């Protein structure tokens, strides 16, 4: 009911604006639409973009700005209508999503982009995997571990050997404070690619920290000897792939550690 009321208001705004702009050309309408949009007069902006789309349906910008305006007033009907119109016009999803993303970020409403992606995902479930890739990029960029983990797990369930998703999951668990869970994914990466530098370095750091930090609050059943062996194994392999002063220094600290 709420969406229907919003839709009726938007339709009314379109008729009102249409009556006022019969003598305007496309460029003049574009200027007015941008003014409405910049002042966050979403319904008026949406009505003007609708007129622009009717006049020049091949222009992409009015579609994605209509979508953002629709998100801002909770008008899901318009958002789906714009999506379906672009699909009918052969406008790529990438171009549409990039437009929605750039505008949402530009006006300081980044969540509008995610909200639209989630709406598309629920409305056109056959696009789920593609939408999830966009969502994963967004949640990773926003440093949102909870949603990053949720979406990455969905993608990994479809492609269980995807190293990229495993690494994203590992990093998200670290951000979320669950380092032990992260190591599971790093080990899974090495089971597929034994020369994965990032996984080797992460695991080497993990065991070195447990060995060298007596105040480490995490519990482990591993002995000092086991921790030393694991840290050295992963770090030596990482160093052989990409020698850096940091890894060399860490290996030196482990070698000189004598409190077993």
PDB file of C-alpha atoms in Angstrom:
ATOM      1  CA  UNK A   1       0.000   0.000   0.000  1.00  0.00           C
ATOM      2  CA  UNK A   2       2.834   2.402   0.902  1.00  0.00           C
ATOM      3  CA  UNK A   3       4.582   1.815  -2.425  1.00  0.00           C
ATOM      4  CA  UNK A   4       1.298   2.266  -4.286  1.00  0.00           C
ATOM      5  CA  UNK A   5       0.673   5.627  -2.607  1.00  0.00           C
ATOM      6  CA  UNK A   6       4.199   6.751  -3.429  1.00  0.00           C
ATOM      7  CA  UNK A   7       3.668   5.645  -7.025  1.00  0.00           C
ATOM      8  CA  UNK A   8       0.422   7.629  -7.294  1.00  0.00           C
ATOM      9  CA  UNK A   9       2.170  10.718  -5.917  1.00  0.00           C
ATOM     10  CA  UNK A  10       4.943  10.290  -8.476  1.00  0.00           C
ATOM     11  CA  UNK A  11       2.395   9.930 -11.301  1.00  0.00           C
ATOM     12  CA  UNK A  12       0.645  13.076 -10.130  1.00  0.00           C
ATOM     13  CA  UNK A  13       3.970  14.904 -10.100  1.00  0.00           C
ATOM     14  CA  UNK A  14       4.665  13.761 -13.655  1.00  0.00           C
ATOM     15  CA  UNK A  15       1.344  15.168 -14.905  1.00  0.00           C
ATOM     16  CA  UNK A  16       1.916  18.411 -13.031  1.00  0.00           C
ATOM     17  CA  UNK A  17       5.434  18.861 -14.368  1.00  0.00           C
ATOM     18  CA  UNK A  18       4.328  17.808 -17.847  1.00  0.00           C
ATOM     19  CA  UNK A  19       1.694  20.541 -17.935  1.00  0.00           C
ATOM     20  CA  UNK A  20       4.310  23.092 -16.912  1.00  0.00           C
ATOM     21  CA  UNK A  21       6.961  22.018 -19.417  1.00  0.00           C
ATOM     22  CA  UNK A  22       5.151  21.368 -22.693  1.00  0.00           C
ATOM     23  CA  UNK A  23       7.169  24.082 -24.409  1.00  0.00           C
ATOM     24  CA  UNK A  24      10.533  23.036 -22.906  1.00  0.00           C
ATOM     25  CA  UNK A  25      13.173  21.173 -24.870  1.00  0.00           C
ATOM     26  CA  UNK A  26      15.258  18.256 -23.596  1.00  0.00           C
ATOM     27  CA  UNK A  27      18.185  20.418 -22.493  1.00  0.00           C
ATOM     28  CA  UNK A  28      15.959  22.737 -20.460  1.00  0.00           C
ATOM     29  CA  UNK A  29      14.301  19.787 -18.777  1.00  0.00           C
ATOM     30  CA  UNK A  30      17.706  18.333 -17.993  1.00  0.00           C
ATOM     31  CA  UNK A  31      18.727  21.547 -16.258  1.00  0.00           C
ATOM     32  CA  UNK A  32      15.542  21.572 -14.207  1.00  0.00           C
ATOM     33  CA  UNK A  33      15.912  17.892 -13.339  1.00  0.00           C
ATOM     34  CA  UNK A  34      19.462  18.465 -12.116  1.00  0.00           C
ATOM     35  CA  UNK A  35      18.291  21.390 -10.007  1.00  0.00           C
ATOM     36  CA  UNK A  36      15.542  19.317  -8.398  1.00  0.00           C
ATOM     37  CA  UNK A  37      17.973  16.470  -7.842  1.00  0.00           C
ATOM     38  CA  UNK A  38      20.655  18.664  -6.277  1.00  0.00           C
ATOM     39  CA  UNK A  39      18.100  20.099  -3.830  1.00  0.00           C
ATOM     40  CA  UNK A  40      16.852  16.588  -3.039  1.00  0.00           C
ATOM     41  CA  UNK A  41      13.381  17.306  -4.385  1.00  0.00           C
ATOM     42  CA  UNK A  42      13.189  13.679  -5.373  1.00  0.00           C
ATOM     43  CA  UNK A  43       9.586  13.475  -6.648  1.00  0.00           C
ATOM     44  CA  UNK A  44      10.004  16.536  -8.879  1.00  0.00           C
ATOM     45  CA  UNK A  45      13.344  15.280 -10.162  1.00  0.00           C
ATOM     46  CA  UNK A  46      11.825  11.877 -10.851  1.00  0.00           C
ATOM     47  CA  UNK A  47       8.933  13.414 -12.781  1.00  0.00           C
ATOM     48  CA  UNK A  48      11.317  15.468 -14.925  1.00  0.00           C
ATOM     49  CA  UNK A  49      13.572  12.470 -15.664  1.00  0.00           C
ATOM     50  CA  UNK A  50      10.488  10.511 -16.764  1.00  0.00           C
ATOM     51  CA  UNK A  51       9.723  13.200 -19.343  1.00  0.00           C
ATOM     52  CA  UNK A  52      13.321  13.135 -20.522  1.00  0.00           C
ATOM     53  CA  UNK A  53      13.209   9.351 -20.913  1.00  0.00           C
ATOM     54  CA  UNK A  54      10.001   9.584 -22.938  1.00  0.00           C
ATOM     55  CA  UNK A  55      11.667  12.092 -25.254  1.00  0.00           C
ATOM     56  CA  UNK A  56      15.076  10.399 -25.563  1.00  0.00           C
ATOM     57  CA  UNK A  57      14.786   6.778 -24.331  1.00  0.00           C
ATOM     58  CA  UNK A  58      18.340   5.935 -25.381  1.00  0.00           C
ATOM     59  CA  UNK A  59      19.980   8.275 -22.845  1.00  0.00           C
ATOM     60  CA  UNK A  60      21.173   6.297 -19.817  1.00  0.00           C
ATOM     61  CA  UNK A  61      21.620   9.004 -17.174  1.00  0.00           C
ATOM     62  CA  UNK A  62      17.904   9.755 -16.614  1.00  0.00           C
ATOM     63  CA  UNK A  63      17.308   6.064 -15.874  1.00  0.00           C
ATOM     64  CA  UNK A  64      19.891   5.708 -13.136  1.00  0.00           C
ATOM     65  CA  UNK A  65      19.086   9.082 -11.618  1.00  0.00           C
ATOM     66  CA  UNK A  66      15.413   8.101 -11.594  1.00  0.00           C
ATOM     67  CA  UNK A  67      16.413   4.939  -9.756  1.00  0.00           C
ATOM     68  CA  UNK A  68      18.357   6.875  -7.110  1.00  0.00           C
ATOM     69  CA  UNK A  69      15.460   9.305  -6.678  1.00  0.00           C
ATOM     70  CA  UNK A  70      13.135   6.319  -6.394  1.00  0.00           C
ATOM     71  CA  UNK A  71      15.309   4.746  -3.706  1.00  0.00           C
ATOM     72  CA  UNK A  72      15.348   7.995  -1.743  1.00  0.00           C
ATOM     73  CA  UNK A  73      11.519   8.139  -1.573  1.00  0.00           C
ATOM     74  CA  UNK A  74      11.058   4.386  -1.207  1.00  0.00           C
ATOM     75  CA  UNK A  75       9.454   4.010  -4.631  1.00  0.00           C
ATOM     76  CA  UNK A  76      10.263   0.423  -5.582  1.00  0.00           C
ATOM     77  CA  UNK A  77       7.782   0.435  -8.472  1.00  0.00           C
ATOM     78  CA  UNK A  78       9.728   3.129 -10.295  1.00  0.00           C
ATOM     79  CA  UNK A  79      13.064   1.420  -9.612  1.00  0.00           C
ATOM     80  CA  UNK A  80      11.893  -1.836 -11.187  1.00  0.00           C
ATOM     81  CA  UNK A  81      10.232   0.045 -14.037  1.00  0.00           C
ATOM     82  CA  UNK A  82      13.516   1.794 -14.839  1.00  0.00           C
ATOM     83  CA  UNK A  83      15.395  -1.507 -14.640  1.00  0.00           C
ATOM     84  CA  UNK A  84      13.011  -3.222 -17.033  1.00  0.00           C
ATOM     85  CA  UNK A  85      13.005  -0.303 -19.437  1.00  0.00           C
ATOM     86  CA  UNK A  86      16.788  -0.345 -19.692  1.00  0.00           C
ATOM     87  CA  UNK A  87      16.698  -4.081 -20.270  1.00  0.00           C
ATOM     88  CA  UNK A  88      14.192  -3.586 -23.077  1.00  0.00           C
ATOM     89  CA  UNK A  89      16.395  -0.864 -24.571  1.00  0.00           C
ATOM     90  CA  UNK A  90      19.453  -3.143 -24.490  1.00  0.00           C
ATOM     91  CA  UNK A  91      21.269  -0.950 -21.967  1.00  0.00           C
ATOM     92  CA  UNK A  92      23.786  -3.077 -20.073  1.00  0.00           C
ATOM     93  CA  UNK A  93      23.375  -3.791 -16.374  1.00  0.00           C
ATOM     94  CA  UNK A  94      26.985  -2.767 -15.865  1.00  0.00           C
ATOM     95  CA  UNK A  95      26.326   0.695 -17.264  1.00  0.00           C
ATOM     96  CA  UNK A  96      23.154   1.055 -15.195  1.00  0.00           C
ATOM     97  CA  UNK A  97      24.713  -0.183 -11.946  1.00  0.00           C
ATOM     98  CA  UNK A  98      27.823   1.956 -12.424  1.00  0.00           C
ATOM     99  CA  UNK A  99      25.591   4.989 -12.873  1.00  0.00           C
ATOM    100  CA  UNK A 100      23.539   4.254  -9.766  1.00  0.00           C
ATOM    101  CA  UNK A 101      26.733   3.653  -7.796  1.00  0.00           C
ATOM    102  CA  UNK A 102      28.486   6.834  -8.882  1.00  0.00           C
ATOM    103  CA  UNK A 103      25.434   9.033  -8.207  1.00  0.00           C
ATOM    104  CA  UNK A 104      24.679   7.414  -4.850  1.00  0.00           C
ATOM    105  CA  UNK A 105      28.254   7.905  -3.684  1.00  0.00           C
ATOM    106  CA  UNK A 106      28.367  11.458  -5.052  1.00  0.00           C
ATOM    107  CA  UNK A 107      25.357  12.562  -2.982  1.00  0.00           C
ATOM    108  CA  UNK A 108      26.573  10.779   0.162  1.00  0.00           C
ATOM    109  CA  UNK A 109      23.891   8.076   0.006  1.00  0.00           C
ATOM    110  CA  UNK A 110      25.995   5.004  -0.773  1.00  0.00           C
ATOM    111  CA  UNK A 111      23.417   2.684   0.794  1.00  0.00           C
ATOM    112  CA  UNK A 112      20.992   3.662  -1.984  1.00  0.00           C
ATOM    113  CA  UNK A 113      23.180   1.691  -4.382  1.00  0.00           C
ATOM    114  CA  UNK A 114      23.117  -1.412  -2.184  1.00  0.00           C
ATOM    115  CA  UNK A 115      19.373  -1.077  -1.645  1.00  0.00           C
ATOM    116  CA  UNK A 116      18.781  -1.047  -5.390  1.00  0.00           C
ATOM    117  CA  UNK A 117      20.994  -4.091  -5.923  1.00  0.00           C
ATOM    118  CA  UNK A 118      19.104  -5.970  -3.212  1.00  0.00           C
ATOM    119  CA  UNK A 119      15.789  -5.012  -4.820  1.00  0.00           C
ATOM    120  CA  UNK A 120      16.957  -6.288  -8.213  1.00  0.00           C
ATOM    121  CA  UNK A 121      18.201  -9.484  -6.576  1.00  0.00           C
ATOM    122  CA  UNK A 122      14.780 -10.161  -5.043  1.00  0.00           C
ATOM    123  CA  UNK A 123      12.836  -9.137  -8.163  1.00  0.00           C
ATOM    124  CA  UNK A 124      14.964 -10.959 -10.747  1.00  0.00           C
ATOM    125  CA  UNK A 125      16.514 -13.929  -8.900  1.00  0.00           C
ATOM    126  CA  UNK A 126      18.061 -15.297 -12.099  1.00  0.00           C
ATOM    127  CA  UNK A 127      20.536 -12.414 -11.799  1.00  0.00           C
ATOM    128  CA  UNK A 128      21.558 -13.385  -8.247  1.00  0.00           C
ATOM    129  CA  UNK A 129      25.136 -14.379  -8.973  1.00  0.00           C
ATOM    130  CA  UNK A 130      25.879 -11.236 -10.944  1.00  0.00           C
ATOM    131  CA  UNK A 131      24.194  -9.043  -8.335  1.00  0.00           C
ATOM    132  CA  UNK A 132      26.148 -10.783  -5.578  1.00  0.00           C
ATOM    133  CA  UNK A 133      29.406  -9.879  -7.301  1.00  0.00           C
ATOM    134  CA  UNK A 134      28.405  -6.212  -7.247  1.00  0.00           C
ATOM    135  CA  UNK A 135      27.262  -6.495  -3.629  1.00  0.00           C
ATOM    136  CA  UNK A 136      30.498  -8.188  -2.604  1.00  0.00           C
ATOM    137  CA  UNK A 137      32.515  -5.383  -4.144  1.00  0.00           C
ATOM    138  CA  UNK A 138      30.357  -2.813  -2.344  1.00  0.00           C
ATOM    139  CA  UNK A 139      30.426  -4.457   1.091  1.00  0.00           C
ATOM    140  CA  UNK A 140      34.164  -5.089   0.861  1.00  0.00           C
ATOM    141  CA  UNK A 141      34.760  -1.468  -0.077  1.00  0.00           C
ATOM    142  CA  UNK A 142      32.566  -0.288   2.807  1.00  0.00           C
ATOM    143  CA  UNK A 143      34.471  -2.551   5.220  1.00  0.00           C
ATOM    144  CA  UNK A 144      31.257  -4.337   6.245  1.00  0.00           C
ATOM    145  CA  UNK A 145      32.420  -7.791   7.403  1.00  0.00           C
ATOM    146  CA  UNK A 146      28.975  -9.178   8.270  1.00  0.00           C
ATOM    147  CA  UNK A 147      27.473  -8.609   4.829  1.00  0.00           C
ATOM    148  CA  UNK A 148      30.755  -9.375   3.065  1.00  0.00           C
ATOM    149  CA  UNK A 149      30.830 -12.807   4.726  1.00  0.00           C
ATOM    150  CA  UNK A 150      27.174 -13.460   3.871  1.00  0.00           C
ATOM    151  CA  UNK A 151      27.531 -12.626   0.182  1.00  0.00           C
ATOM    152  CA  UNK A 152      30.964 -14.254  -0.233  1.00  0.00           C
ATOM    153  CA  UNK A 153      29.621 -17.486   1.266  1.00  0.00           C
ATOM    154  CA  UNK A 154      26.740 -17.460  -1.231  1.00  0.00           C
ATOM    155  CA  UNK A 155      29.181 -17.036  -4.106  1.00  0.00           C
ATOM    156  CA  UNK A 156      31.586 -19.634  -2.752  1.00  0.00           C
ATOM    157  CA  UNK A 157      28.756 -22.146  -2.493  1.00  0.00           C
ATOM    158  CA  UNK A 158      28.351 -21.818  -6.264  1.00  0.00           C
ATOM    159  CA  UNK A 159      32.085 -21.883  -7.055  1.00  0.00           C
ATOM    160  CA  UNK A 160      33.732 -23.711  -4.132  1.00  0.00           C
ATOM    161  CA  UNK A 161      37.273 -23.507  -5.560  1.00  0.00           C
ATOM    162  CA  UNK A 162      37.264 -19.763  -6.083  1.00  0.00           C
ATOM    163  CA  UNK A 163      40.389 -18.446  -4.366  1.00  0.00           C
ATOM    164  CA  UNK A 164      39.312 -14.810  -4.665  1.00  0.00           C
ATOM    165  CA  UNK A 165      36.164 -15.426  -2.607  1.00  0.00           C
ATOM    166  CA  UNK A 166      38.120 -17.440  -0.033  1.00  0.00           C
ATOM    167  CA  UNK A 167      40.588 -14.598   0.422  1.00  0.00           C
ATOM    168  CA  UNK A 168      37.785 -12.049   0.760  1.00  0.00           C
ATOM    169  CA  UNK A 169      36.153 -14.265   3.379  1.00  0.00           C
ATOM    170  CA  UNK A 170      39.416 -14.633   5.278  1.00  0.00           C
ATOM    171  CA  UNK A 171      39.969 -10.870   5.360  1.00  0.00           C
ATOM    172  CA  UNK A 172      36.370 -10.248   6.421  1.00  0.00           C
ATOM    173  CA  UNK A 173      36.726 -12.694   9.323  1.00  0.00           C
ATOM    174  CA  UNK A 174      39.909 -10.932  10.402  1.00  0.00           C
ATOM    175  CA  UNK A 175      38.079  -7.598  10.322  1.00  0.00           C
ATOM    176  CA  UNK A 176      35.298  -9.223  12.326  1.00  0.00           C
ATOM    177  CA  UNK A 177      37.854 -10.367  14.930  1.00  0.00           C
ATOM    178  CA  UNK A 178      37.630 -14.072  14.078  1.00  0.00           C
ATOM    179  CA  UNK A 179      41.218 -14.790  13.062  1.00  0.00           C
ATOM    180  CA  UNK A 180      40.950 -18.531  13.698  1.00  0.00           C
ATOM    181  CA  UNK A 181      38.131 -18.767  11.149  1.00  0.00           C
ATOM    182  CA  UNK A 182      40.226 -16.802   8.679  1.00  0.00           C
ATOM    183  CA  UNK A 183      43.011 -19.388   8.865  1.00  0.00           C
ATOM    184  CA  UNK A 184      40.593 -22.063   7.679  1.00  0.00           C
ATOM    185  CA  UNK A 185      40.090 -20.194   4.422  1.00  0.00           C
ATOM    186  CA  UNK A 186      43.797 -19.468   4.012  1.00  0.00           C
ATOM    187  CA  UNK A 187      44.531 -23.188   4.385  1.00  0.00           C
ATOM    188  CA  UNK A 188      41.808 -23.955   1.848  1.00  0.00           C
ATOM    189  CA  UNK A 189      43.513 -21.563  -0.551  1.00  0.00           C
ATOM    190  CA  UNK A 190      46.835 -23.371  -0.111  1.00  0.00           C
ATOM    191  CA  UNK A 191      45.126 -26.700  -0.748  1.00  0.00           C
ATOM    192  CA  UNK A 192      44.320 -25.353  -4.212  1.00  0.00           C
ATOM    193  CA  UNK A 193      47.368 -23.149  -4.770  1.00  0.00           C
ATOM    194  CA  UNK A 194      50.348 -24.085  -2.598  1.00  0.00           C
ATOM    195  CA  UNK A 195      52.277 -21.033  -3.808  1.00  0.00           C
ATOM    196  CA  UNK A 196      49.679 -18.432  -2.866  1.00  0.00           C
ATOM    197  CA  UNK A 197      51.820 -15.731  -1.285  1.00  0.00           C
ATOM    198  CA  UNK A 198      49.047 -13.949   0.605  1.00  0.00           C
ATOM    199  CA  UNK A 199      47.867 -17.151   2.282  1.00  0.00           C
ATOM    200  CA  UNK A 200      51.419 -18.216   3.183  1.00  0.00           C
ATOM    201  CA  UNK A 201      52.196 -14.832   4.692  1.00  0.00           C
ATOM    202  CA  UNK A 202      48.905 -14.653   6.600  1.00  0.00           C
ATOM    203  CA  UNK A 203      49.375 -18.096   8.142  1.00  0.00           C
ATOM    204  CA  UNK A 204      53.036 -17.425   8.908  1.00  0.00           C
ATOM    205  CA  UNK A 205      52.042 -14.217  10.683  1.00  0.00           C
ATOM    206  CA  UNK A 206      49.273 -16.009  12.542  1.00  0.00           C
ATOM    207  CA  UNK A 207      51.533 -18.683  14.040  1.00  0.00           C
ATOM    208  CA  UNK A 208      54.394 -16.247  14.619  1.00  0.00           C
ATOM    209  CA  UNK A 209      52.061 -14.006  16.619  1.00  0.00           C
ATOM    210  CA  UNK A 210      50.968 -16.897  18.800  1.00  0.00           C
ATOM    211  CA  UNK A 211      54.595 -17.845  19.358  1.00  0.00           C
ATOM    212  CA  UNK A 212      56.041 -14.402  19.996  1.00  0.00           C
ATOM    213  CA  UNK A 213      53.161 -12.769  21.887  1.00  0.00           C
ATOM    214  CA  UNK A 214      52.912 -14.164  25.415  1.00  0.00           C
ATOM    215  CA  UNK A 215      49.844 -12.018  26.054  1.00  0.00           C
ATOM    216  CA  UNK A 216      47.947 -13.457  23.116  1.00  0.00           C
ATOM    217  CA  UNK A 217      44.506 -14.126  24.558  1.00  0.00           C
ATOM    218  CA  UNK A 218      43.575 -16.835  22.043  1.00  0.00           C
ATOM    219  CA  UNK A 219      43.956 -20.414  23.197  1.00  0.00           C
ATOM    220  CA  UNK A 220      45.913 -23.025  21.281  1.00  0.00           C
ATOM    221  CA  UNK A 221      46.667 -26.649  21.855  1.00  0.00           C
ATOM    222  CA  UNK A 222      49.919 -26.369  19.893  1.00  0.00           C
ATOM    223  CA  UNK A 223      53.251 -26.524  21.656  1.00  0.00           C
ATOM    224  CA  UNK A 224      55.956 -23.884  21.278  1.00  0.00           C
ATOM    225  CA  UNK A 225      57.865 -26.298  19.026  1.00  0.00           C
ATOM    226  CA  UNK A 226      54.828 -26.819  16.807  1.00  0.00           C
ATOM    227  CA  UNK A 227      54.162 -23.091  16.576  1.00  0.00           C
ATOM    228  CA  UNK A 228      57.789 -22.469  15.635  1.00  0.00           C
ATOM    229  CA  UNK A 229      57.738 -25.139  12.946  1.00  0.00           C
ATOM    230  CA  UNK A 230      54.471 -23.908  11.437  1.00  0.00           C
ATOM    231  CA  UNK A 231      55.492 -20.241  11.470  1.00  0.00           C
ATOM    232  CA  UNK A 232      58.852 -20.982   9.891  1.00  0.00           C
ATOM    233  CA  UNK A 233      57.400 -23.289   7.249  1.00  0.00           C
ATOM    234  CA  UNK A 234      54.837 -20.769   5.997  1.00  0.00           C
ATOM    235  CA  UNK A 235      57.184 -17.793   6.244  1.00  0.00           C
ATOM    236  CA  UNK A 236      60.091 -19.526   4.494  1.00  0.00           C
ATOM    237  CA  UNK A 237      57.777 -20.499   1.656  1.00  0.00           C
ATOM    238  CA  UNK A 238      56.504 -16.924   1.449  1.00  0.00           C
ATOM    239  CA  UNK A 239      60.046 -15.553   1.525  1.00  0.00           C
ATOM    240  CA  UNK A 240      61.173 -17.866  -1.257  1.00  0.00           C
ATOM    241  CA  UNK A 241      58.341 -16.561  -3.401  1.00  0.00           C
ATOM    242  CA  UNK A 242      58.828 -12.908  -2.545  1.00  0.00           C
ATOM    243  CA  UNK A 243      61.744 -12.006  -0.267  1.00  0.00           C
ATOM    244  CA  UNK A 244      61.037  -8.902   1.825  1.00  0.00           C
ATOM    245  CA  UNK A 245      62.812  -7.312   4.805  1.00  0.00           C
ATOM    246  CA  UNK A 246      59.686  -7.764   6.908  1.00  0.00           C
ATOM    247  CA  UNK A 247      59.560 -11.540   6.449  1.00  0.00           C
ATOM    248  CA  UNK A 248      63.330 -11.830   6.959  1.00  0.00           C
ATOM    249  CA  UNK A 249      63.076  -9.898  10.215  1.00  0.00           C
ATOM    250  CA  UNK A 250      60.169 -12.023  11.418  1.00  0.00           C
ATOM    251  CA  UNK A 251      62.049 -15.252  10.655  1.00  0.00           C
ATOM    252  CA  UNK A 252      65.015 -13.899  12.571  1.00  0.00           C
ATOM    253  CA  UNK A 253      62.838 -13.183  15.599  1.00  0.00           C
ATOM    254  CA  UNK A 254      61.450 -16.722  15.504  1.00  0.00           C
ATOM    255  CA  UNK A 255      64.915 -18.239  15.226  1.00  0.00           C
ATOM    256  CA  UNK A 256      66.144 -16.311  18.230  1.00  0.00           C
ATOM    257  CA  UNK A 257      63.077 -17.156  20.301  1.00  0.00           C
ATOM    258  CA  UNK A 258      64.263 -19.586  22.991  1.00  0.00           C
ATOM    259  CA  UNK A 259      61.471 -19.598  25.575  1.00  0.00           C
ATOM    260  CA  UNK A 260      60.080 -23.064  24.861  1.00  0.00           C
TER     261      UNK A 260
END
